[in-house]
Amino acid sequence: MSQPRNEARIVGLMALGFGLVGIDRFMISTLYPVIAHDLHLGYGDIGKITGALAIAWGLAALVMGNLSDRIGRRQVLAGALLVFALLISASGLATGLLSLVLVRIVMGVADGAYTPVSIATTIEASAPRRRGLNIGIQQTMLPLFGLGIAPLIVSQLLHLMGWRLIFSLFAAPGLLLAWLVWRTIPDGRPDAGPDAGGQGTARSSRADWGAVLAVPNIRLGMAMMLCWLTCLVTTSALLPNYFTDYLHLPLEQMSWVMSATGFGAMAGTLLLPALSDRIGRKPVFLISVVGAGVSLIMLSRTGAAPTVLFGWLFAVNFFNNASITLTVGPLCSESVPASLMATATGVVIACGELFGGGIAPVIGGQIAERFGINNILWLPIGAMGVGLVLCALTRETWARGGAGDGA
């Protein structure tokens, strides 16, 4: 499976799938000002919609990551992409807050099921010396497509069609990718050794979750992921309204500035994990957290200057998404046995999504409504401060000349 040809094919498919997941999750952020106007939604409603998807994402990651460790990757990956393809158009059928929340919950289940399994599949297909690089390639597609390209495309499509029709454009690519994944990913469960959290058919989800939670790096990773997703989700959900309502940027300027989220995240996700293959995971973690925190502070002090806003938002996501990638990729996979990789990743993602992705945007929405949307950046700034302390407590998993294994 680690032969170069298979490695490139599998990493490429996992990357394209994560790109579609990114489009589904973040395309709606650029549409929020238009959707809010049509459906009469407030800032708090936007936070609830964003939080509902994140909670569903987290629960699905927790359950389906472990399931794939026990029954195999292919079924979960192809099934998640099939659900995505069949239901993405439903977001455009929403008539109010409740219906939009329900649709986003279902999409969150599909997206969350795909995420930890695709990460584990990428790691398993990769030679040890390329784990950081390959997980960076795979993870970079979510910000590239979801946060970089999608805002630019969506802002132009709104001149040609209503927001409801835009969602349906991505159903066919999802179906095609589900078919390719089913044909390419090997069937069968990952290899289970004696330390895999269970023995043969006696393995249970409870035992697997207990095994990964016994690892200090996994417990720290759960809390760290909460911090990183607090930054990512609150900024991607509420900054469009911050730019249009507080800084009074026109819609097209706002969309251009928001595209910095994707391009910055793409660059950081690709470059910094690859750097960690050379100098270690922990030094890159610390650099990333400090860089994101400083960039958030500078962003909060910038006025209605689109180019400067673009630069600081690029930097925020350059560093923050590197932290996300290192947490769900090398930190998880190198701290547990191979047969528990998706379980560990699912647990970490679940914690981040349920709290950082689910509760944080609701809190952010309430901050915007009660204290003014100009104050929302204090939430991710605080999260970076906590994340810095947590990073300092992690144990290095990288080994010179290859990837480390074990906590």
mmCIF file of C-alpha atoms in Angstrom:
data_model
loop_
_atom_site.group_PDB
_atom_site.id
_atom_site.type_symbol
_atom_site.label_atom_id
_atom_site.label_comp_id
_atom_site.label_asym_id
_atom_site.label_seq_id
_atom_site.Cartn_x
_atom_site.Cartn_y
_atom_site.Cartn_z
ATOM 1 C CA MET A 1 0.000 0.000 0.000
ATOM 2 C CA SER A 2 2.983 2.308 0.554
ATOM 3 C CA GLN A 3 4.285 1.870 -2.989
ATOM 4 C CA PRO A 4 4.655 5.324 -4.592
ATOM 5 C CA ARG A 5 1.963 4.803 -7.235
ATOM 6 C CA ASN A 6 -0.692 3.590 -4.787
ATOM 7 C CA GLU A 7 0.391 6.225 -2.296
ATOM 8 C CA ALA A 8 -0.110 9.069 -4.779
ATOM 9 C CA ARG A 9 -3.460 7.729 -5.989
ATOM 10 C CA ILE A 10 -4.899 7.256 -2.503
ATOM 11 C CA VAL A 11 -3.601 10.558 -1.156
ATOM 12 C CA GLY A 12 -5.024 12.301 -4.226
ATOM 13 C CA LEU A 13 -8.488 10.792 -3.756
ATOM 14 C CA MET A 14 -8.518 11.565 -0.031
ATOM 15 C CA ALA A 15 -7.489 15.135 -0.835
ATOM 16 C CA LEU A 16 -10.229 15.648 -3.448
ATOM 17 C CA GLY A 17 -12.822 14.257 -1.054
ATOM 18 C CA PHE A 18 -11.692 16.624 1.667
ATOM 19 C CA GLY A 19 -11.961 19.464 -0.840
ATOM 20 C CA LEU A 20 -15.648 18.647 -1.373
ATOM 21 C CA VAL A 21 -16.148 18.471 2.387
ATOM 22 C CA GLY A 22 -14.598 21.937 2.636
ATOM 23 C CA ILE A 23 -16.907 23.334 -0.024
ATOM 24 C CA ASP A 24 -19.959 22.029 1.805
ATOM 25 C CA ARG A 25 -18.841 23.315 5.185
ATOM 26 C CA PHE A 26 -17.581 26.776 4.297
ATOM 27 C CA MET A 27 -19.348 27.810 1.091
ATOM 28 C CA ILE A 28 -22.359 28.734 3.201
ATOM 29 C CA SER A 29 -20.283 31.288 5.141
ATOM 30 C CA THR A 30 -19.961 33.511 2.060
ATOM 31 C CA LEU A 31 -23.701 33.072 1.460
ATOM 32 C CA TYR A 32 -24.702 33.965 5.028
ATOM 33 C CA PRO A 33 -25.308 37.688 4.379
ATOM 34 C CA VAL A 34 -27.690 36.778 1.518
ATOM 35 C CA ILE A 35 -29.304 33.844 3.328
ATOM 36 C CA ALA A 36 -29.748 35.898 6.496
ATOM 37 C CA HIS A 37 -31.585 38.569 4.520
ATOM 38 C CA ASP A 38 -33.898 36.084 2.767
ATOM 39 C CA LEU A 39 -34.656 33.949 5.826
ATOM 40 C CA HIS A 40 -34.601 36.826 8.370
ATOM 41 C CA LEU A 41 -31.742 35.405 10.444
ATOM 42 C CA GLY A 42 -29.685 37.218 13.080
ATOM 43 C CA TYR A 43 -26.064 36.814 14.185
ATOM 44 C CA GLY A 44 -27.139 34.344 16.861
ATOM 45 C CA ASP A 45 -28.943 32.240 14.249
ATOM 46 C CA ILE A 46 -25.792 32.088 12.120
ATOM 47 C CA GLY A 47 -23.885 30.827 15.136
ATOM 48 C CA LYS A 48 -26.537 28.163 15.799
ATOM 49 C CA ILE A 49 -26.470 26.916 12.187
ATOM 50 C CA THR A 50 -22.691 26.733 12.216
ATOM 51 C CA GLY A 51 -22.663 25.056 15.615
ATOM 52 C CA ALA A 52 -25.266 22.440 14.640
ATOM 53 C CA LEU A 53 -23.144 21.205 11.737
ATOM 54 C CA ALA A 54 -20.041 21.114 13.922
ATOM 55 C CA ILE A 55 -21.740 19.075 16.655
ATOM 56 C CA ALA A 56 -23.021 16.557 14.099
ATOM 57 C CA TRP A 57 -19.543 16.500 12.524
ATOM 58 C CA GLY A 58 -17.930 15.744 15.879
ATOM 59 C CA LEU A 59 -20.315 12.950 16.846
ATOM 60 C CA ALA A 60 -19.988 11.320 13.429
ATOM 61 C CA ALA A 61 -16.181 11.523 13.609
ATOM 62 C CA LEU A 62 -16.208 9.864 17.021
ATOM 63 C CA VAL A 63 -18.419 6.936 15.977
ATOM 64 C CA MET A 64 -17.412 6.411 12.350
ATOM 65 C CA GLY A 65 -13.678 6.762 12.933
ATOM 66 C CA ASN A 66 -13.814 3.879 15.372
ATOM 67 C CA LEU A 67 -16.128 1.897 13.088
ATOM 68 C CA SER A 68 -13.620 2.150 10.242
ATOM 69 C CA ASP A 69 -10.883 0.808 12.535
ATOM 70 C CA ARG A 70 -13.038 -2.292 13.024
ATOM 71 C CA ILE A 71 -14.677 -2.896 9.615
ATOM 72 C CA GLY A 72 -12.371 -1.115 7.172
ATOM 73 C CA ARG A 73 -11.979 2.294 5.534
ATOM 74 C CA ARG A 74 -13.646 1.782 2.153
ATOM 75 C CA GLN A 75 -17.236 1.330 3.301
ATOM 76 C CA VAL A 76 -17.199 4.418 5.528
ATOM 77 C CA LEU A 77 -15.452 6.654 2.996
ATOM 78 C CA ALA A 78 -17.648 5.737 0.032
ATOM 79 C CA GLY A 79 -20.816 5.837 2.118
ATOM 80 C CA ALA A 80 -20.041 9.302 3.478
ATOM 81 C CA LEU A 81 -19.369 10.668 -0.009
ATOM 82 C CA LEU A 82 -22.581 9.106 -1.325
ATOM 83 C CA VAL A 83 -24.664 10.772 1.395
ATOM 84 C CA PHE A 84 -22.877 14.050 0.696
ATOM 85 C CA ALA A 85 -23.665 13.859 -3.013
ATOM 86 C CA LEU A 86 -27.317 12.957 -2.538
ATOM 87 C CA LEU A 87 -28.109 15.557 0.121
ATOM 88 C CA ILE A 88 -25.963 18.649 -0.525
ATOM 89 C CA SER A 89 -28.707 20.215 -2.639
ATOM 90 C CA ALA A 90 -31.055 20.085 0.352
ATOM 91 C CA SER A 91 -29.380 23.146 1.908
ATOM 92 C CA GLY A 92 -30.966 25.199 -0.855
ATOM 93 C CA LEU A 93 -34.445 23.971 0.093
ATOM 94 C CA ALA A 94 -34.410 25.540 3.560
ATOM 95 C CA THR A 95 -37.299 27.902 4.339
ATOM 96 C CA GLY A 96 -36.220 29.069 7.791
ATOM 97 C CA LEU A 97 -33.872 28.549 10.710
ATOM 98 C CA LEU A 98 -35.163 25.123 11.781
ATOM 99 C CA SER A 99 -35.080 23.531 8.336
ATOM 100 C CA LEU A 100 -31.599 24.912 7.615
ATOM 101 C CA VAL A 101 -30.310 23.609 10.954
ATOM 102 C CA LEU A 102 -31.742 20.135 10.252
ATOM 103 C CA VAL A 103 -30.188 19.977 6.796
ATOM 104 C CA ARG A 104 -26.803 21.104 8.087
ATOM 105 C CA ILE A 105 -26.926 18.443 10.818
ATOM 106 C CA VAL A 106 -27.331 15.697 8.195
ATOM 107 C CA MET A 107 -24.502 17.159 6.128
ATOM 108 C CA GLY A 108 -22.364 17.366 9.259
ATOM 109 C CA VAL A 109 -22.829 13.621 9.800
ATOM 110 C CA ALA A 110 -21.580 12.863 6.273
ATOM 111 C CA ASP A 111 -18.663 15.295 6.471
ATOM 112 C CA GLY A 112 -17.691 14.160 9.964
ATOM 113 C CA ALA A 113 -17.738 10.498 8.977
ATOM 114 C CA TYR A 114 -15.365 11.164 6.087
ATOM 115 C CA THR A 115 -12.829 13.285 7.969
ATOM 116 C CA PRO A 116 -11.020 10.979 10.461
ATOM 117 C CA VAL A 117 -11.196 7.990 8.125
ATOM 118 C CA SER A 118 -9.631 9.947 5.254
ATOM 119 C CA ILE A 119 -6.837 11.120 7.554
ATOM 120 C CA ALA A 120 -6.093 7.578 8.746
ATOM 121 C CA THR A 121 -6.203 6.300 5.163
ATOM 122 C CA THR A 122 -3.722 8.982 4.084
ATOM 123 C CA ILE A 123 -1.334 8.134 6.926
ATOM 124 C CA GLU A 124 -1.558 4.389 6.195
ATOM 125 C CA ALA A 125 -0.788 4.943 2.513
ATOM 126 C CA SER A 126 2.235 7.163 3.245
ATOM 127 C CA ALA A 127 5.866 6.252 3.688
ATOM 128 C CA PRO A 128 6.942 7.357 7.226
ATOM 129 C CA ARG A 129 9.244 10.083 5.906
ATOM 130 C CA ARG A 130 6.361 11.651 3.963
ATOM 131 C CA ARG A 131 3.610 11.547 6.585
ATOM 132 C CA GLY A 132 3.755 15.254 7.381
ATOM 133 C CA LEU A 133 3.921 16.185 3.699
ATOM 134 C CA ASN A 134 1.099 13.886 2.607
ATOM 135 C CA ILE A 135 -1.268 14.784 5.424
ATOM 136 C CA GLY A 136 -0.548 18.411 4.555
ATOM 137 C CA ILE A 137 -1.489 17.770 0.916
ATOM 138 C CA GLN A 138 -4.682 15.991 1.946
ATOM 139 C CA GLN A 139 -5.703 18.564 4.531
ATOM 140 C CA THR A 140 -4.892 21.536 2.331
ATOM 141 C CA MET A 141 -7.765 20.770 -0.023
ATOM 142 C CA LEU A 142 -10.408 21.731 2.543
ATOM 143 C CA PRO A 143 -9.171 25.313 2.915
ATOM 144 C CA LEU A 144 -8.186 25.603 -0.745
ATOM 145 C CA PHE A 145 -11.615 24.638 -2.050
ATOM 146 C CA GLY A 146 -13.817 25.546 0.907
ATOM 147 C CA LEU A 147 -12.222 28.781 2.065
ATOM 148 C CA GLY A 148 -10.177 29.953 -0.927
ATOM 149 C CA ILE A 149 -11.856 29.088 -4.209
ATOM 150 C CA ALA A 150 -15.471 28.734 -3.039
ATOM 151 C CA PRO A 151 -15.900 32.360 -1.828
ATOM 152 C CA LEU A 152 -14.648 33.665 -5.166
ATOM 153 C CA ILE A 153 -16.854 31.330 -7.209
ATOM 154 C CA VAL A 154 -19.918 31.884 -5.030
ATOM 155 C CA SER A 155 -19.696 35.669 -5.225
ATOM 156 C CA GLN A 156 -19.731 35.409 -9.023
ATOM 157 C CA LEU A 157 -22.441 32.741 -9.183
ATOM 158 C CA LEU A 158 -24.747 34.995 -7.169
ATOM 159 C CA HIS A 159 -24.865 37.264 -10.238
ATOM 160 C CA LEU A 160 -26.160 34.326 -12.313
ATOM 161 C CA MET A 161 -28.430 32.357 -9.982
ATOM 162 C CA GLY A 162 -30.023 32.392 -6.557
ATOM 163 C CA TRP A 163 -28.200 31.037 -3.529
ATOM 164 C CA ARG A 164 -30.505 28.000 -3.380
ATOM 165 C CA LEU A 165 -29.296 26.615 -6.717
ATOM 166 C CA ILE A 166 -25.609 26.981 -5.949
ATOM 167 C CA PHE A 167 -25.567 24.025 -3.548
ATOM 168 C CA SER A 168 -26.781 21.591 -6.216
ATOM 169 C CA LEU A 169 -23.737 22.148 -8.432
ATOM 170 C CA PHE A 170 -21.583 19.872 -6.281
ATOM 171 C CA ALA A 171 -23.725 16.711 -6.259
ATOM 172 C CA ALA A 172 -22.210 15.143 -9.412
ATOM 173 C CA PRO A 173 -18.560 15.471 -8.286
ATOM 174 C CA GLY A 174 -19.522 13.773 -5.030
ATOM 175 C CA LEU A 175 -21.049 10.791 -6.830
ATOM 176 C CA LEU A 176 -18.011 10.397 -9.081
ATOM 177 C CA LEU A 177 -15.601 10.522 -6.168
ATOM 178 C CA ALA A 178 -17.630 7.972 -4.163
ATOM 179 C CA TRP A 179 -17.313 5.549 -7.097
ATOM 180 C CA LEU A 180 -13.563 6.121 -7.460
ATOM 181 C CA VAL A 181 -12.990 5.633 -3.729
ATOM 182 C CA TRP A 182 -14.919 2.349 -3.760
ATOM 183 C CA ARG A 183 -12.787 1.077 -6.648
ATOM 184 C CA THR A 184 -9.436 2.252 -5.258
ATOM 185 C CA ILE A 185 -9.353 1.875 -1.464
ATOM 186 C CA PRO A 186 -8.566 -1.701 -0.352
ATOM 187 C CA ASP A 187 -11.277 -3.595 1.486
ATOM 188 C CA GLY A 188 -10.777 -4.956 4.974
ATOM 189 C CA ARG A 189 -9.947 -3.492 8.366
ATOM 190 C CA PRO A 190 -6.541 -2.105 9.412
ATOM 191 C CA ASP A 191 -4.044 -4.524 10.912
ATOM 192 C CA ALA A 192 -4.780 -5.124 14.583
ATOM 193 C CA GLY A 193 -1.920 -6.008 16.864
ATOM 194 C CA PRO A 194 -2.039 -7.079 20.508
ATOM 195 C CA ASP A 195 -1.944 -3.449 21.669
ATOM 196 C CA ALA A 196 -4.775 -2.321 19.494
ATOM 197 C CA GLY A 197 -7.249 -1.845 22.272
ATOM 198 C CA GLY A 198 -8.935 -5.208 21.806
ATOM 199 C CA GLN A 199 -8.340 -8.731 20.588
ATOM 200 C CA GLY A 200 -9.668 -9.863 17.232
ATOM 201 C CA THR A 201 -13.448 -9.864 17.056
ATOM 202 C CA ALA A 202 -13.684 -9.027 20.788
ATOM 203 C CA ARG A 203 -12.801 -5.386 20.150
ATOM 204 C CA SER A 204 -15.409 -2.860 21.207
ATOM 205 C CA SER A 205 -15.785 0.871 20.715
ATOM 206 C CA ARG A 206 -15.660 1.455 24.445
ATOM 207 C CA ALA A 207 -12.375 -0.423 24.787
ATOM 208 C CA ASP A 208 -10.868 1.415 21.802
ATOM 209 C CA TRP A 209 -11.900 4.827 23.126
ATOM 210 C CA GLY A 210 -10.497 3.922 26.547
ATOM 211 C CA ALA A 211 -7.198 2.894 24.972
ATOM 212 C CA VAL A 212 -6.702 6.158 23.090
ATOM 213 C CA LEU A 213 -7.856 8.312 26.012
ATOM 214 C CA ALA A 214 -5.135 6.720 28.152
ATOM 215 C CA VAL A 215 -2.510 8.421 25.940
ATOM 216 C CA PRO A 216 -1.528 11.899 27.279
ATOM 217 C CA ASN A 217 -0.929 13.346 23.797
ATOM 218 C CA ILE A 218 -4.465 12.403 22.761
ATOM 219 C CA ARG A 219 -5.989 14.119 25.788
ATOM 220 C CA LEU A 220 -3.931 17.222 25.103
ATOM 221 C CA GLY A 221 -4.833 17.026 21.409
ATOM 222 C CA MET A 222 -8.530 17.073 22.280
ATOM 223 C CA ALA A 223 -8.157 20.345 24.164
ATOM 224 C CA MET A 224 -5.857 21.795 21.506
ATOM 225 C CA MET A 225 -8.321 20.986 18.747
ATOM 226 C CA LEU A 226 -10.976 22.902 20.674
ATOM 227 C CA CYS A 227 -8.729 25.979 20.532
ATOM 228 C CA TRP A 228 -7.875 25.664 16.834
ATOM 229 C CA LEU A 229 -11.501 25.165 15.775
ATOM 230 C CA THR A 230 -12.680 28.033 17.965
ATOM 231 C CA CYS A 231 -10.452 30.214 15.806
ATOM 232 C CA LEU A 232 -11.335 28.638 12.467
ATOM 233 C CA VAL A 233 -15.100 28.303 12.869
ATOM 234 C CA THR A 234 -15.863 31.593 14.606
ATOM 235 C CA THR A 235 -13.822 33.613 12.125
ATOM 236 C CA SER A 236 -15.124 31.842 9.027
ATOM 237 C CA ALA A 237 -18.750 32.098 10.207
ATOM 238 C CA LEU A 238 -18.823 35.646 11.598
ATOM 239 C CA LEU A 239 -16.091 37.587 9.800
ATOM 240 C CA PRO A 240 -18.218 38.036 6.638
ATOM 241 C CA ASN A 241 -20.719 40.002 8.717
ATOM 242 C CA TYR A 242 -17.888 41.719 10.626
ATOM 243 C CA PHE A 243 -16.524 42.992 7.323
ATOM 244 C CA THR A 244 -19.879 44.036 5.825
ATOM 245 C CA ASP A 245 -21.686 45.317 8.924
ATOM 246 C CA TYR A 246 -18.841 46.780 11.008
ATOM 247 C CA LEU A 247 -16.199 47.729 8.425
ATOM 248 C CA HIS A 248 -18.849 48.340 5.701
ATOM 249 C CA LEU A 249 -16.997 46.507 2.928
ATOM 250 C CA PRO A 250 -19.023 45.794 -0.248
ATOM 251 C CA LEU A 251 -19.995 42.145 -0.805
ATOM 252 C CA GLU A 252 -17.348 41.511 -3.476
ATOM 253 C CA GLN A 253 -14.572 43.069 -1.373
ATOM 254 C CA MET A 254 -15.693 40.996 1.595
ATOM 255 C CA SER A 255 -15.596 37.824 -0.529
ATOM 256 C CA TRP A 256 -12.098 38.660 -1.733
ATOM 257 C CA VAL A 257 -10.839 39.268 1.816
ATOM 258 C CA MET A 258 -12.491 36.071 3.048
ATOM 259 C CA SER A 259 -10.700 34.084 0.341
ATOM 260 C CA ALA A 260 -7.510 34.778 2.340
ATOM 261 C CA THR A 261 -8.835 32.252 4.848
ATOM 262 C CA GLY A 262 -8.564 29.509 2.261
ATOM 263 C CA PHE A 263 -5.328 30.537 0.619
ATOM 264 C CA GLY A 264 -3.584 31.128 3.949
ATOM 265 C CA ALA A 265 -4.833 27.830 5.338
ATOM 266 C CA MET A 266 -3.772 26.033 2.167
ATOM 267 C CA ALA A 267 -0.229 27.388 2.337
ATOM 268 C CA GLY A 268 0.179 26.726 6.047
ATOM 269 C CA THR A 269 -1.327 23.249 5.845
ATOM 270 C CA LEU A 270 1.054 22.300 3.052
ATOM 271 C CA LEU A 271 4.287 23.940 4.199
ATOM 272 C CA LEU A 272 4.451 23.746 7.990
ATOM 273 C CA PRO A 273 3.602 20.029 8.438
ATOM 274 C CA ALA A 274 6.240 19.266 5.803
ATOM 275 C CA LEU A 275 8.686 21.360 7.846
ATOM 276 C CA SER A 276 7.785 19.235 10.888
ATOM 277 C CA ASP A 277 9.104 16.192 8.981
ATOM 278 C CA ARG A 278 12.528 17.874 9.261
ATOM 279 C CA ILE A 279 12.654 19.751 12.588
ATOM 280 C CA GLY A 280 9.983 17.998 14.668
ATOM 281 C CA ARG A 281 6.292 18.429 15.437
ATOM 282 C CA LYS A 282 6.534 20.434 18.659
ATOM 283 C CA PRO A 283 8.690 23.352 17.395
ATOM 284 C CA VAL A 284 6.307 23.836 14.468
ATOM 285 C CA PHE A 285 3.331 23.680 16.846
ATOM 286 C CA LEU A 286 4.757 26.474 18.982
ATOM 287 C CA ILE A 287 5.637 28.653 15.990
ATOM 288 C CA SER A 288 2.143 28.184 14.584
ATOM 289 C CA VAL A 289 0.257 29.099 17.754
ATOM 290 C CA VAL A 290 2.286 32.247 18.396
ATOM 291 C CA GLY A 291 1.948 33.285 14.758
ATOM 292 C CA ALA A 292 -1.831 32.828 14.764
ATOM 293 C CA GLY A 293 -2.269 34.751 18.011
ATOM 294 C CA VAL A 294 -0.211 37.742 16.872
ATOM 295 C CA SER A 295 -1.991 37.813 13.508
ATOM 296 C CA LEU A 296 -5.423 37.809 15.178
ATOM 297 C CA ILE A 297 -4.448 40.771 17.321
ATOM 298 C CA MET A 298 -3.234 42.699 14.277
ATOM 299 C CA LEU A 299 -6.416 41.798 12.362
ATOM 300 C CA SER A 300 -8.547 43.197 15.190
ATOM 301 C CA ARG A 301 -6.666 46.515 14.936
ATOM 302 C CA THR A 302 -7.060 46.887 11.163
ATOM 303 C CA GLY A 303 -9.717 49.144 9.660
ATOM 304 C CA ALA A 304 -11.492 49.005 6.300
ATOM 305 C CA ALA A 305 -8.338 48.329 4.284
ATOM 306 C CA PRO A 306 -9.036 45.218 2.169
ATOM 307 C CA THR A 307 -5.421 44.457 1.241
ATOM 308 C CA VAL A 308 -4.190 44.697 4.838
ATOM 309 C CA LEU A 309 -7.159 42.667 6.070
ATOM 310 C CA PHE A 310 -6.379 40.030 3.459
ATOM 311 C CA GLY A 311 -2.768 39.834 4.642
ATOM 312 C CA TRP A 312 -3.554 39.385 8.328
ATOM 313 C CA LEU A 313 -6.387 36.938 7.682
ATOM 314 C CA PHE A 314 -4.015 34.969 5.422
ATOM 315 C CA ALA A 315 -1.497 34.818 8.283
ATOM 316 C CA VAL A 316 -4.094 33.765 10.878
ATOM 317 C CA ASN A 317 -5.105 30.767 8.819
ATOM 318 C CA PHE A 318 -1.574 29.984 7.604
ATOM 319 C CA PHE A 319 -0.587 29.277 11.193
ATOM 320 C CA ASN A 320 -3.870 28.015 12.643
ATOM 321 C CA ASN A 321 -4.500 25.399 9.976
ATOM 322 C CA ALA A 322 -0.977 24.086 10.369
ATOM 323 C CA SER A 323 -1.855 23.437 14.011
ATOM 324 C CA ILE A 324 -5.062 21.654 12.987
ATOM 325 C CA THR A 325 -3.210 19.437 10.523
ATOM 326 C CA LEU A 326 -0.449 18.510 12.963
ATOM 327 C CA THR A 327 -3.022 17.706 15.654
ATOM 328 C CA VAL A 328 -5.311 15.417 13.646
ATOM 329 C CA GLY A 329 -2.444 13.925 11.629
ATOM 330 C CA PRO A 330 1.007 13.265 13.130
ATOM 331 C CA LEU A 331 0.126 13.914 16.788
ATOM 332 C CA CYS A 332 -2.695 11.342 16.700
ATOM 333 C CA SER A 333 -1.210 8.768 14.343
ATOM 334 C CA GLU A 334 2.230 8.732 15.959
ATOM 335 C CA SER A 335 0.873 8.453 19.512
ATOM 336 C CA VAL A 336 -1.238 5.271 19.108
ATOM 337 C CA PRO A 337 -0.996 1.857 17.358
ATOM 338 C CA ALA A 338 -1.871 1.780 13.658
ATOM 339 C CA SER A 339 -5.132 -0.061 14.322
ATOM 340 C CA LEU A 340 -6.388 2.844 16.472
ATOM 341 C CA MET A 341 -5.425 5.766 14.234
ATOM 342 C CA ALA A 342 -8.935 6.640 13.048
ATOM 343 C CA THR A 343 -10.317 6.150 16.550
ATOM 344 C CA ALA A 344 -7.748 8.565 18.001
ATOM 345 C CA THR A 345 -8.308 11.085 15.237
ATOM 346 C CA GLY A 346 -12.083 10.762 15.644
ATOM 347 C CA VAL A 347 -11.896 11.401 19.394
ATOM 348 C CA VAL A 348 -9.756 14.505 18.898
ATOM 349 C CA ILE A 349 -11.943 15.832 16.084
ATOM 350 C CA ALA A 350 -15.096 15.126 18.113
ATOM 351 C CA CYS A 351 -13.884 17.194 21.043
ATOM 352 C CA GLY A 352 -12.801 20.032 18.774
ATOM 353 C CA GLU A 353 -16.021 20.041 16.795
ATOM 354 C CA LEU A 354 -18.420 19.620 19.712
ATOM 355 C CA PHE A 355 -16.910 22.440 21.731
ATOM 356 C CA GLY A 356 -14.670 24.535 19.476
ATOM 357 C CA GLY A 357 -16.847 24.111 16.405
ATOM 358 C CA GLY A 358 -20.240 23.662 18.057
ATOM 359 C CA ILE A 359 -20.355 25.862 21.133
ATOM 360 C CA ALA A 360 -17.793 28.543 20.207
ATOM 361 C CA PRO A 361 -19.738 29.976 17.216
ATOM 362 C CA VAL A 362 -22.872 30.118 19.356
ATOM 363 C CA ILE A 363 -20.905 32.057 21.965
ATOM 364 C CA GLY A 364 -19.461 34.211 19.205
ATOM 365 C CA GLY A 365 -22.932 34.939 17.871
ATOM 366 C CA GLN A 366 -24.103 35.963 21.324
ATOM 367 C CA ILE A 367 -21.052 38.194 21.779
ATOM 368 C CA ALA A 368 -21.855 39.869 18.454
ATOM 369 C CA GLU A 369 -25.490 40.465 19.422
ATOM 370 C CA ARG A 370 -24.893 41.653 22.987
ATOM 371 C CA PHE A 371 -21.576 43.496 22.788
ATOM 372 C CA GLY A 372 -21.227 44.265 19.088
ATOM 373 C CA ILE A 373 -19.751 42.254 16.256
ATOM 374 C CA ASN A 374 -16.558 44.313 16.522
ATOM 375 C CA ASN A 375 -15.665 42.262 19.647
ATOM 376 C CA ILE A 376 -15.846 38.758 18.171
ATOM 377 C CA LEU A 377 -12.078 38.409 17.593
ATOM 378 C CA TRP A 378 -11.372 38.327 21.325
ATOM 379 C CA LEU A 379 -12.750 34.777 21.441
ATOM 380 C CA PRO A 380 -10.170 33.219 19.057
ATOM 381 C CA ILE A 381 -7.405 35.374 20.556
ATOM 382 C CA GLY A 382 -8.129 33.853 23.972
ATOM 383 C CA ALA A 383 -8.229 30.370 22.435
ATOM 384 C CA MET A 384 -4.717 30.829 21.035
ATOM 385 C CA GLY A 385 -3.419 31.751 24.487
ATOM 386 C CA VAL A 386 -4.793 28.537 25.967
ATOM 387 C CA GLY A 387 -3.528 26.539 22.987
ATOM 388 C CA LEU A 388 0.028 27.792 23.511
ATOM 389 C CA VAL A 389 0.106 26.383 27.046
ATOM 390 C CA LEU A 390 -1.281 23.039 25.869
ATOM 391 C CA CYS A 391 1.295 22.751 23.062
ATOM 392 C CA ALA A 392 4.098 23.231 25.554
ATOM 393 C CA LEU A 393 2.842 20.161 27.456
ATOM 394 C CA THR A 394 2.791 17.750 24.487
ATOM 395 C CA ARG A 395 5.388 15.020 24.056
ATOM 396 C CA GLU A 396 7.367 15.039 20.811
ATOM 397 C CA THR A 397 6.358 12.154 18.517
ATOM 398 C CA TRP A 398 8.760 12.812 15.643
ATOM 399 C CA ALA A 399 11.896 10.691 15.255
ATOM 400 C CA ARG A 400 14.808 11.874 13.112
ATOM 401 C CA GLY A 401 14.852 10.042 9.804
ATOM 402 C CA GLY A 402 11.205 8.979 10.020
ATOM 403 C CA ALA A 403 8.013 9.301 11.969
ATOM 404 C CA GLY A 404 7.844 8.343 15.577
ATOM 405 C CA ASP A 405 5.396 5.841 16.904
ATOM 406 C CA GLY A 406 4.007 5.543 20.343
ATOM 407 C CA ALA A 407 3.414 8.112 22.992
#
